[in-house]
Amino acid sequence: KAGVTQTPRYLIKTRGQQVTLSCSPISGHRSVSWYQQTPGQGLQFLFEYFSETQRNKGNFPGRFSGRQFSNSRSEMNVSTLELGDSALYLCASSPRVAGAEEQFFGPGTRLTVL
Amino acid sequence: GENVEQHPSTLSVQEGDSAVIKCTYSDSASNYFPWYKQELGKGPQLIIDIRSNVGEKKDQRIAVTLNKTAKHFSLHITETQPEDSAVYFCAEYNDYKLSFGAGTTVTVRA
């Protein structure tokens, strides 16, 4: 089975711009979660989607949004980029059935905001 | 993660020795505790996990123990090898999200 794929792998943007990141989960997985990783704050939860529904959202401003499509693929969007948004954005997929909470991460998208 | 404390932050061991990383959590509703290994330039890789109804789980050279009463869990790596050098993260799962510890940088000296 192919793993979680994320595109693009690297992205450079300037302040004020917006960005869309994409994630394709492992085949058969219906849950997709997004995390932000920075040296200062570590790994922080952004949001989780299951069957196109957002079930939880982390403590991030409204500039961060996401969605999930009927094929389980997911996108996240960050509007009005700030320097502090520079981070590795990780997507994780999970079968999310009872007793299967395992989350498998993709390689991430490295976002640099100048 | 605000709910998970992880110690130590760095760990240097001689090849062949054991490594132990400890985590404590605060949310008694958490019922699933995974451990991840992250190598440079890669996403976190799930290496072992444990559920709240189990006290210990082993997979070859790695093992995890869980004490629900004390709210702490630990990762044990035996017979360490150079390829074990990486950053390790513990996490707790609750309310559809993982909360991570700050990470432990493990260096295995040859």
PDB file of C-alpha atoms in Angstrom, chain A residues 27 30-31 40 48 53 64 80-81 91 94 98 101 113:
ATOM      1  CA  SER A  27      -6.080   3.814   0.513  1.00  0.00           C
ATOM      2  CA  ARG A  30     -11.279   7.721   5.991  1.00  0.00           C
ATOM      3  CA  SER A  31      -9.759  10.009   8.596  1.00  0.00           C
ATOM      4  CA  GLY A  40       9.512  26.200  19.344  1.00  0.00           C
ATOM      5  CA  GLU A  48      -9.258  16.220  11.987  1.00  0.00           C
ATOM      6  CA  THR A  53     -16.806  16.287   8.578  1.00  0.00           C
ATOM      7  CA  PHE A  64      -6.227  28.115   9.152  1.00  0.00           C
ATOM      8  CA  THR A  80      -2.914  36.074   5.101  1.00  0.00           C
ATOM      9  CA  LEU A  81       0.344  34.325   5.848  1.00  0.00           C
ATOM     10  CA  CYS A  91      -0.859  15.146   7.387  1.00  0.00           C
ATOM     11  CA  SER A  94      -6.114   6.669  10.007  1.00  0.00           C
ATOM     12  CA  ALA A  98     -13.102   1.004  16.652  1.00  0.00           C
ATOM     13  CA  GLU A 101      -6.697   4.794  16.158  1.00  0.00           C
ATOM     14  CA  VAL A 113       7.080  32.547   4.771  1.00  0.00           C
TER      15      VAL A 113
END
